[in-house]
Every structure is written in structure tokens, then in C-alpha cells.
Amino acid sequence: MRFQRTAIAVGAAQFVLMASGAMMAQSAFAQDTAKKDDNGTTTVVVVGQRAALESASARKRNADEIVDSIVADDIGKLPDKSVTEVLQRVVGVTIDRTLNRVDPQQGVGDGVNHYAAEGTGVSVRGLTYVRSELNGRDAFSANGGRSLSFEDVPPELMSGLDVYKNPSAEQIEGGISGLVNLRTALPFDYKGAKGALSVEERRSQLRGKTSPGVSGLLSNRWNTPFGQFGALIDVARSRINTRSDGMQISPYIPRNNAVQGDTSGTVRWIPNGSYWTSNNFERERDGVYGALQWKKDNLSSYLTFFRSKYDMNTTEYGMNTGTANPSTSMLDPGATFADNGALLTGTLRSPQETGLNLSSSSRAAGRKSDTRDIAWHADWRATDQWKVSSDLQHTRATTTGYDNLVGMQGTLPKMTWDLTKSPAELHFDAADRALLLDPKTYYWGTTQEHRDQAVGTLNAARLDAKFTFDSPVLSDLRFGVRFTDRKAETRSTHGSEWTAIAQPWMQGWAINGYPTLDDPRFSKPVVTMGFPNFFGGQMTTPPPVIIADPALNTPNANGAPSGFALIHGYANQLCTSTPCALSWAPAPFGDAEGLNQQRERTKAAYSQLRFNVDTLRYPIDGSVGVRVVRTNMAATGYLLYKQQDISKITGGTVPAFADLSDKRDFDNSYTNVLPSLNVRMKVNDGLQFRGAYSKGMTRPDFYQLQAYTTLTEDIKTSTNTATNVTTLQSITFNGSGRGNPSLKPTTADNLDFTAEYYFGHGGSLTLAVFNKRIKDIVIGQTSIYTMKDLTGTPYNFNVTGPTNGAKGRANGAEIAYQQYFDKLPGLWSGFGISANYTYLDSRLNLNAPPGVAWCTPKDTPLANTARDLAGCDTDGRILGGLPMTNLSKNAYNLAVLYDKGPVSARLAYSWRSKYLQAVNAYGTNGGEGIDANPDSPNFGKGYSVNYALPTYGGAYGELDGSFQYEITPNLKLSVEASNLTNAIYRQYMQQHIGLMERGAFYTGRSYSVRMGYSF
């Protein structure tokens, strides 16, 4: 609080001085508006696409480090609709396309299965160890990680962004793969009064809805007896409404007896189920930025305030169909298969069950994020050689999220696949379609309730000094110190987010029958939902289904959705005893067991010497420096166990344990020494070469440092529907360590070489090669925790959690080219091209490789570790050979540009090859595999493999276009279009039969019209 009061007091004093000076000096500055001020302030004027490219090229050319930049075309106009999508245009930068959040407390773990309308997950050179900054200072969201969720930030507030590939000692530590600095304008960036206003309307073709946007900037500066003052205010609001359709296929499971009448013993690979869905996405993003600036003689100062608000809501409905037991399902005669044995077409049934399982889902999820940053900076030029700078910063980021679902369940006699198509299709005959519209097919099955809240704060202070040498070799010496105090806190529901209403295993001992929709007591509230224009008409439309009324999922800030009590009460009317054995309660929230609380303090010092030797044939300049940082962190957590009801289970002994909730406190400290060297050689005015070495570090994300371990007794039973007797099948003792407070930072040795050729007006051809050697990569491993039951018998729990368990390398090359063809005749001289290509290669080496070929018998520490690190197929075979996550081997951008007279246009294509998203992810993991290990006691049995198929994002490219017409020098009209080719985003799962299509998502084209006025 002392820091906040100090910063606010400084800002208030500066504002009072500015206001008093402004009233005295309206005319004083008017005489100087056409020239630089007396202190030589450089005026930054960005007008048009071509000027922006030239400015970005100049920043790269003149930078002390290896950097790539993007500059706004105009005030409030970066070239894409989100910062994330802007970043993907930078050579070496790629983005993900799913709603995968890093913190498992901020969701239910299936974000990888949901398409992101604006992209997420920024990677630099294939790695996600990205540091984010705002005007050279820490910038972050309360997402459980350390960096911004870039999609949260209004691009309208940005004047540009820089991506540093090999930062120097002067820059703040934390980005192994790169540093992304978002830049905003200051009042002195303009000659005098400046204003801009833009309005926008955006429309999603598939969703069929329009969304407004508006942004505006006002800036001015004045000369007064108290010095020169400036003030700037920038605001933005935008909204999008999109829809994405999805089609997903379950993992393929090998069988040699799955086709009726086929006795050949040939192994066939058959998926267990499918899921089709439609998701409506709504996002509102608000931003405000203000700056006060002052300068007099050898003193200067500025105060900035930045706020970004992000409000996202999705409503989703869909249908999941599959077999209860894939080891007994059967295909009708006539099924066809590929050469690798994978099913192509066929009709699947489940003759030993009541039918195929179906589950219609109605789901609502949302998130509100808010980041506020206030910063004060001052410069004092003490002498011609000495300059001292100070900087204070306070940041507070918050987020709240929810994810609620109601599932209706039932059975279908069959489903027919056509897997020859992409996306895959399901076909239903008239009888099947009638059943899907029949209320008696459905009963109330499950609910899912999730809530989370997080807050992160940072106080930072730094003091820097620069001494300029009077030397033909030494340029200056820079040194400084920085201190931070950062806190992170996350609360979430826990323990019972998924809750049964009525399930087969509840029959007899808890309830008799099911709350089906044809029973008047249980018939409401439901709706019938269709899938119109599914995938934009590119595939067969799935049949309509009955789902729970979406209103049931309306979030409740103080507990579960209000409608959940109603539908859980339906099961009470079917109870077998009084009082009822069922007792639903909202998921616990707000207690210590759902709390991740951490504090981190750092102290850093650096020294950096810049040199310039211009007496050589080829002049050399650069810098050499070292940064030393000390980190102290503390975390509080619990060891948790909750005993479930085992009284109704027969046919075996189920151990009972005492409930456990042991509080634990942890501390961890470490010091890192980070040297750096940057050298540039200038061959002539256009050609230069660079070399850079640095040692970097990235601290573990806050969610990885949690001190929580949850133990579970996983019991699998079967219920005889005739006798209603529940029989024990198996027990496994597992655990999950949410984090590890003893984790060390991941470090890397970074080596870069570049060749850069600049020509004409903004033309350039650049080549970079790089190598990163990475240590202490965080991976998941399994260990043993022993706990005694109530009789004193010890049991071993297999606990999976993060550890510094791997090292790796990432190396590659980048090439970029941009040029306008000025020498072409007439209108052709307006054409230009901007292109870049990135090649990446990586290798991950485990410190302790499991060294096994099978992940069976299941539920051993070795089997679980092998599965989590290398992937495990549905037959128990280890997969292995995995690259580092999020790394595409190839990626490129290609843009055709046109700037001539009042017309400015761009056609831009961005593409990346496939990349590993996760090794053990929801939807491609499970326990229903069939063990093919001949040495396993479970050989050939159903539910004998806990598999995990590596999930890949498929190769994906998107074509976007824009056209701008300058009506007057102050008024511009622009039109933009996204995804002109109607690209479909695909995911794949790795199995021994190859990369099989896991899912496909379609969001269609979107268009926007923008009118901008500046003065």
C-alpha cells in the first residue's frame, strides 16, 4: 500500500503542475508546432501500412539486440483484430487455436478440445517460455502463469510491439524463448494536439451476428514556465460474436473379433465414440490508457495508467455417442478398413449392453479478466556523461471463471460412421433420428460445476544509471538494480465438480429407475436443438437432439447454478430408502483446500558495457553484460484425501482411510547468473551481421509451484441390472500433485547469428540461425506415497506431479523479406510483398527415461511415468519419439501489399505445420484400452490400459484481407475479412497406426467495416 500511495502522490503532483501550466500556455507552444522542441524530442508519425513497415524495419536495423517489430498502420489500428493474431505475423512466432489455459484450477481440463476464435498460446521459436512486457515493464494476467493472455489486451491501444529473440543483461529476466514488449504512445510522440476516433462493425458469417467497436485517442502538449507538459488518453471497446462447430472422434482401440462373422483374427482399429458440437462465443474487450508527461531542462518524467478488461462467455451444446465397453462392441458385416486396419465405414452396436451410450450436453462457460497497471518513470541527466533513471510500478490482475454443464443420458441401438471424410461423419436412419427426438430416450444424468477466482499483484522498483564515455571504443556503461514483490492467489471449486444425478451404478442401493423425460415429474426444463448450417454446409448436418435448458447453467457468483438443486432433486424421488442415500451439495469453494497461495520476491542487479569500434574496415559495435538475480518464493498447500461411500459394494474388500487435510508450508530460493553478449558488424550502409549469446531463465509458472497433493481411491464397479447388486471390479490408488514448490527455473544457453540487408525505402532481406540448449524442463512424473488404512495396512498411492526432469534443444533458421516495387510503372509501383519462413527442430531428452516398451500392467509408477512422458497407445504400447510441445517444424507468412495514392490493401496468409499440444490430454486419454502385452496378467481384458495419446494441432493456414481508402487526409474507410478460405482447424492423435484425426473445428469467415477520423 505504501508503494501505491507513493506512485499516486507523484502522479497527483505531476497532474497539478501540468494543469496549472496548461492554462498558462495555450499560445506559447503554437509557435513551435512545426519543428522539434528545444530538447530535440523525436516526433513519431505513423501513417499508413507502408510507413508502418518502414518504421518496423528501421527499429530492427538500429536495435542493439536481435528484434522484430510491428508498428500500427494508424492510431488505434494494428493490422489484426487481436494482439495474438498480430504476433503470428512476426517471423518465428506462432499461436495456438484452442482455449487451453495453463492453470488446471482455471477450468476442468478440456480446453484443448475447444476452438479459440482469436487464437491463444503465443510461442516464440517454438517455445512457450515467453516473457511479456508493457512499455518495458512486467505485464501479466491472473492466469496461473507469468505472462499476459495476449488475447485479453485491446490492440487499439497499442502503437506497436517488439519481439526480442535474445535479450541483453539490461532487460528483465524471464524469457528463454523471447520477450514480447507491447508499446503505447506518450504525449511527446506527437508534435502537438492529436486526436483520433474510429468506429467499427464486425460480422461473423456462421454466427450471423454483428458486433460494434469504438476507439478514440486525445493527446496534447504545452510549453509553460514550469516546463513542457503533455497528456494523452486512449480508450477502446470491441465485441465479437462467433460460432464454431466441432466434430470429434474417440481413440481407436484394436480388436481381432469386432466384426460379426469375421473369424480371421485380423486386428482392426475401431474408435469408441464420437462427439459433435456447436459453440457460440461472445467476447467484449475494454481498455483505457492514460499518460502524463513532463520535461524541463535535465529532468523528465511520465506517469501512465493502463487497464484492460476482458469478458468472454460461451454456450455450447452437443451429442456424444459411444460404447460402454469397447471390448464387447460389434460392427455389422460389410465394414471397411484402411490398409493400417483403421475403420473407414461401418455400423457399430453394443450387443452386450442395452445399446450405445448417448449423452447430450448443455454447457456454459465464461471468464472475466481485469489487468490494471500504474507506473511512474523519471530521468535525470546529471551531467553530459551521467544519466540516472528510476521506475516504480504496481500491477493488479484479477480473473473469475465458471464452467457449468448438464448432461442428459440414454441409449441408441447403433451408429454408422463414415471416416473416409474429413471431418468424419455420422449417419442416422429415420428410426435413429426419431429416437433422438423422443423424450423417453433421455434421462437426467450428470452435472458439472466449476468456479474459480484469481488475483495477482506486483510491486516493482528499479534504479538505473548510464555513464557515457569519451572514448573511441567504449560507448557507455549501464548498471542498475531491480526489486519485486509478487503475489498470486487462486481459489476454485474442488472435490466434486462432476456429480451424478442418475447412473447405472446407482441402481438398487440408491435409486430405482431413471428420471426420464417422458415422466411428467422430470420432463422440464429441456429444449430441442438442431445444428443448422453445420460446418457451413460442408458436411452432413447431424440430427437435432434434446438438451437441458441452457438457462440451467446460468452462473451463480455465490454457489452452484440455481437450477442444479432442482434437477438433482429428481433423483431423490426415486430413492430406495428414507432418508435418501443421495445427498447432493454444491462443490466446495473458498476454503483452504481449494486455495493456491504464493509469494515471490526477487532482487536483481546488472551491468552492461556498450562498445563501438569504427576504425576497423568493418565497424563493430555491441554490448557485453551480466545480470544476477536472487529469487525467494513461499507456498502454502495441503495433502488431501476424502473417503467415499463404499458400504454398498460387494464381491471384494475395499480399504477405508481416514479423511486427510494436512496443511503444509514451503520455501525455495535460488540465484541465477545470466551473462550476455551482442555484437554487430556493419559491412556497408545496407549490410550488417549480428552475433549474440545469452544465458536465460524462466521461472516455473505459479500453478506449477502449488503445494497441493490429492490422494484418491479409484474404485471400478459393475451393477447387475436384474439384481441391483454392485460388485467390485478393481481398485487403484492414485494421486495428483498439482504442483511442486521445490521446482527450479528452466534455463537455456542461447546462440544467434543474423545477416541483415536493408535497401530502398523499408526494403530488407534478413536471415537468422539460432540454437537453444535447455535444462531443467518441467515434466510430469510418478512417485509413491504410502498411507495406512483404518486397520493399519499400508497402501501405495501413485502420485503424479511436476519435476525438473528433462533437457532439450531447439534450433532453426528464420528468413524474412519485404519490399515495395517502386520502380515498376504506374499503378504497379504500389505493389509490395512481405514474407517470412521459420524452420525449427527440437529434441527432448528425459533425465530418467522409463526404458520400457509397455505401459502395462497398468497403475504401476513405471507404467504411469512412461505413459505421461512418452504416450501410451490403447493396446498398452509406448509411443515415444515426441517433439517438444507447441513446436511446428515449418511456419511461414506471406502478404501481398498495395499502397498507392488513397488506396492501401493487404492479402496475408499465415501457416504453421502440425505441432504437439499435449501428451496426456482430456479426450485422448482413458482407461478402456485392451492390454496386448503378452507378459501382463491383464492380457486381452477390457479396461486394462490407462492410455494417453499425444494430441497434435494439425497444419493450419488462414488467409486474411484488408482494404483501406483515404477519403480525405483525415478520414479513412477500411474493410477487413478473416479466414477467406473457410479453413478448418484439425487435431490429430498419435497411435501406432499413424496420426489419426481426432477432431475438426470450423468457424467460417468474418468481416468488418471501420471508419477512422484523425486530426
Short mmCIF file of C-alpha atoms in Angstrom, two decimals, residues 779-993:
data_model
loop_
_atom_site.label_atom_id
_atom_site.label_comp_id
_atom_site.label_asym_id
_atom_site.label_seq_id
_atom_site.Cartn_x
_atom_site.Cartn_y
_atom_site.Cartn_z
CA ILE A 779 7.64 -32.58 -16.87
CA GLY A 780 5.22 -34.86 -15.03
CA GLN A 781 6.50 -37.93 -13.21
CA THR A 782 5.00 -40.50 -10.85
CA SER A 783 6.21 -41.22 -7.34
CA ILE A 784 4.95 -43.34 -4.43
CA TYR A 785 3.18 -42.04 -1.33
CA THR A 786 2.34 -44.65 1.32
CA MET A 787 -0.71 -44.24 3.55
CA LYS A 788 -2.26 -46.66 6.06
CA ASP A 789 -5.96 -47.51 6.08
CA LEU A 790 -8.11 -47.66 9.21
CA THR A 791 -6.82 -51.16 10.02
CA GLY A 792 -3.19 -50.07 9.82
CA THR A 793 -2.50 -51.76 6.47
CA PRO A 794 -0.19 -49.66 4.25
CA TYR A 795 -1.15 -48.87 0.64
CA ASN A 796 0.96 -47.23 -2.04
CA PHE A 797 -0.57 -44.32 -3.93
CA ASN A 798 0.86 -43.46 -7.35
CA VAL A 799 1.20 -39.67 -7.25
CA THR A 800 1.85 -37.78 -10.48
CA GLY A 801 3.30 -34.29 -10.30
CA PRO A 802 5.74 -31.88 -11.95
CA THR A 803 9.52 -32.13 -11.62
CA ASN A 804 12.62 -30.77 -13.36
CA GLY A 805 13.05 -33.97 -15.31
CA ALA A 806 14.29 -33.22 -18.81
CA LYS A 807 16.62 -31.22 -21.00
CA GLY A 808 16.36 -30.42 -24.68
CA ARG A 809 17.42 -28.35 -27.60
CA ALA A 810 15.67 -26.17 -30.15
CA ASN A 811 17.48 -24.91 -33.21
CA GLY A 812 16.41 -23.49 -36.50
CA ALA A 813 16.52 -20.71 -39.03
CA GLU A 814 14.41 -17.68 -39.95
CA ILE A 815 14.34 -15.77 -43.22
CA ALA A 816 12.33 -12.62 -43.86
CA TYR A 817 11.90 -10.38 -46.88
CA GLN A 818 9.91 -7.21 -47.54
CA GLN A 819 9.96 -4.73 -50.42
CA TYR A 820 7.79 -2.32 -52.34
CA PHE A 821 8.42 -2.39 -56.08
CA ASP A 822 8.77 1.36 -56.59
CA LYS A 823 10.45 1.05 -60.00
CA LEU A 824 7.52 -0.66 -61.66
CA PRO A 825 5.49 1.61 -63.96
CA GLY A 826 2.30 3.41 -62.98
CA LEU A 827 -0.09 1.73 -60.62
CA TRP A 828 2.17 -1.34 -60.42
CA SER A 829 4.62 0.66 -58.31
CA GLY A 830 2.22 0.42 -55.39
CA PHE A 831 2.69 -3.33 -55.02
CA GLY A 832 4.86 -4.85 -52.34
CA ILE A 833 5.49 -8.13 -50.63
CA SER A 834 6.25 -9.19 -47.08
CA ALA A 835 7.22 -12.80 -46.43
CA ASN A 836 8.95 -14.85 -43.77
CA TYR A 837 9.68 -18.51 -43.09
CA THR A 838 10.78 -20.33 -39.94
CA TYR A 839 12.32 -23.79 -39.68
CA LEU A 840 12.57 -25.44 -36.25
CA ASP A 841 13.97 -28.71 -34.98
CA SER A 842 13.81 -29.90 -31.40
CA ARG A 843 14.69 -32.81 -29.18
CA LEU A 844 13.58 -33.63 -25.64
CA ASN A 845 15.82 -35.86 -23.51
CA LEU A 846 14.48 -37.26 -20.26
CA ASN A 847 16.82 -37.31 -17.29
CA ALA A 848 15.44 -40.71 -16.29
CA PRO A 849 13.82 -42.36 -19.33
CA PRO A 850 11.40 -45.14 -18.33
CA GLY A 851 13.09 -47.59 -20.70
CA VAL A 852 10.03 -49.81 -21.17
CA ALA A 853 8.03 -50.84 -24.22
CA TRP A 854 4.66 -51.13 -22.45
CA CYS A 855 2.64 -49.04 -20.01
CA THR A 856 1.09 -52.21 -18.62
CA PRO A 857 0.33 -53.77 -16.25
CA LYS A 858 -1.45 -50.54 -15.50
CA ASP A 859 -1.28 -48.35 -12.43
CA THR A 860 2.35 -49.01 -11.54
CA PRO A 861 4.64 -45.99 -11.09
CA LEU A 862 6.77 -47.09 -14.03
CA ALA A 863 3.74 -47.58 -16.29
CA ASN A 864 2.26 -44.21 -15.37
CA THR A 865 5.55 -42.37 -15.83
CA ALA A 866 6.12 -43.98 -19.23
CA ARG A 867 2.57 -43.06 -20.28
CA ASP A 868 2.85 -39.44 -19.17
CA LEU A 869 6.25 -38.83 -20.74
CA ALA A 870 6.14 -40.82 -23.97
CA GLY A 871 2.46 -41.52 -24.59
CA CYS A 872 0.77 -44.89 -24.46
CA ASP A 873 -1.44 -46.48 -27.11
CA THR A 874 -4.81 -48.09 -26.41
CA ASP A 875 -3.18 -51.54 -26.56
CA GLY A 876 -0.57 -50.63 -23.95
CA ARG A 877 2.39 -49.99 -26.25
CA ILE A 878 4.60 -46.98 -25.54
CA LEU A 879 4.60 -44.45 -28.39
CA GLY A 880 7.68 -42.25 -27.82
CA GLY A 881 9.66 -40.16 -30.27
CA LEU A 882 7.85 -36.99 -29.28
CA PRO A 883 8.99 -33.44 -30.10
CA MET A 884 8.81 -30.56 -27.66
CA THR A 885 5.28 -29.23 -27.22
CA ASN A 886 3.92 -26.32 -29.31
CA LEU A 887 6.77 -26.51 -31.83
CA SER A 888 5.97 -26.55 -35.54
CA LYS A 889 8.80 -27.64 -37.79
CA ASN A 890 7.74 -25.20 -40.51
CA ALA A 891 5.84 -21.93 -40.45
CA TYR A 892 5.53 -19.04 -42.84
CA ASN A 893 3.74 -15.77 -43.55
CA LEU A 894 3.13 -14.32 -46.99
CA ALA A 895 1.49 -10.95 -47.61
CA VAL A 896 0.85 -9.14 -50.88
CA LEU A 897 0.67 -5.42 -50.23
CA TYR A 898 -0.58 -2.43 -52.18
CA ASP A 899 -0.13 1.26 -51.31
CA LYS A 900 -0.75 3.91 -53.94
CA GLY A 901 -2.49 7.23 -53.56
CA PRO A 902 -5.58 6.88 -51.37
CA VAL A 903 -5.62 3.05 -51.58
CA SER A 904 -3.94 0.66 -49.16
CA ALA A 905 -4.60 -3.09 -49.28
CA ARG A 906 -3.21 -6.33 -47.94
CA LEU A 907 -3.78 -10.04 -48.59
CA ALA A 908 -1.99 -12.04 -45.89
CA TYR A 909 -1.65 -15.79 -45.39
CA SER A 910 -0.26 -17.32 -42.18
CA TRP A 911 0.52 -21.05 -41.92
CA ARG A 912 2.15 -23.46 -39.48
CA SER A 913 2.75 -27.20 -39.67
CA LYS A 914 1.50 -29.71 -37.12
CA TYR A 915 2.62 -29.38 -33.51
CA LEU A 916 2.32 -31.38 -30.31
CA GLN A 917 -0.22 -29.84 -27.94
CA ALA A 918 -0.17 -32.32 -25.06
CA VAL A 919 0.92 -35.87 -24.24
CA ASN A 920 -1.83 -36.72 -21.78
CA ALA A 921 -4.93 -34.63 -22.54
CA TYR A 922 -8.64 -34.93 -21.90
CA GLY A 923 -10.43 -36.75 -24.71
CA THR A 924 -7.40 -38.68 -25.91
CA ASN A 925 -6.74 -40.44 -22.62
CA GLY A 926 -8.81 -43.05 -20.84
CA GLY A 927 -8.91 -46.39 -19.12
CA GLU A 928 -10.88 -48.56 -21.56
CA GLY A 929 -7.90 -49.86 -23.54
CA ILE A 930 -7.31 -53.57 -24.16
CA ASP A 931 -3.92 -54.87 -22.98
CA ALA A 932 -1.88 -56.55 -25.73
CA ASN A 933 1.20 -57.07 -23.55
CA PRO A 934 1.76 -60.86 -23.54
CA ASP A 935 3.55 -60.63 -20.18
CA SER A 936 0.73 -58.77 -18.47
CA PRO A 937 -1.76 -60.56 -16.22
CA ASN A 938 -4.47 -58.42 -17.87
CA PHE A 939 -3.69 -59.57 -21.41
CA GLY A 940 -6.76 -59.29 -23.65
CA LYS A 941 -9.03 -57.83 -20.95
CA GLY A 942 -11.19 -54.76 -21.34
CA TYR A 943 -10.42 -51.69 -19.28
CA SER A 944 -6.87 -52.91 -18.76
CA VAL A 945 -4.90 -49.99 -20.25
CA ASN A 946 -4.73 -46.42 -18.97
CA TYR A 947 -3.70 -44.90 -22.28
CA ALA A 948 -2.64 -41.39 -23.25
CA LEU A 949 -2.42 -40.48 -26.92
CA PRO A 950 -0.31 -37.41 -27.78
CA THR A 951 -2.59 -34.73 -29.22
CA TYR A 952 -1.41 -32.62 -32.15
CA GLY A 953 -2.71 -29.43 -33.65
CA GLY A 954 -2.82 -30.03 -37.37
CA ALA A 955 -1.21 -27.94 -40.08
CA TYR A 956 -3.31 -24.82 -40.43
CA GLY A 957 -3.29 -21.75 -42.62
CA GLU A 958 -5.60 -18.75 -42.73
CA LEU A 959 -5.99 -16.08 -45.40
CA ASP A 960 -6.97 -12.59 -44.32
CA GLY A 961 -7.50 -9.45 -46.36
CA SER A 962 -7.91 -5.72 -45.82
CA PHE A 963 -8.67 -2.69 -47.99
CA GLN A 964 -8.42 0.95 -46.93
CA TYR A 965 -9.45 4.07 -48.83
CA GLU A 966 -8.42 7.55 -47.78
CA ILE A 967 -11.50 9.68 -48.37
CA THR A 968 -9.67 12.77 -47.13
CA PRO A 969 -6.29 13.08 -45.38
CA ASN A 970 -8.19 12.83 -42.10
CA LEU A 971 -10.97 10.35 -42.94
CA LYS A 972 -10.36 6.72 -43.86
CA LEU A 973 -12.65 3.82 -44.62
CA SER A 974 -11.37 0.27 -44.30
CA VAL A 975 -12.81 -3.21 -44.83
CA GLU A 976 -11.27 -6.38 -43.41
CA ALA A 977 -12.02 -10.07 -43.89
CA SER A 978 -10.70 -13.04 -41.91
CA ASN A 979 -10.40 -16.69 -42.94
CA LEU A 980 -11.30 -16.03 -46.55
CA THR A 981 -10.61 -19.67 -47.48
CA ASN A 982 -13.03 -21.05 -44.85
CA ALA A 983 -10.18 -23.07 -43.34
CA ILE A 984 -10.97 -25.95 -40.99
CA TYR A 985 -8.75 -26.44 -37.94
CA ARG A 986 -7.94 -30.10 -37.26
CA GLN A 987 -6.47 -32.06 -34.40
CA TYR A 988 -4.81 -35.47 -34.51
CA MET A 989 -3.95 -38.21 -32.05
CA GLN A 990 -0.83 -40.31 -32.34
CA GLN A 991 -1.26 -44.08 -32.43
CA HIS A 992 0.81 -46.94 -33.82
CA ILE A 993 -1.36 -46.91 -36.94
#
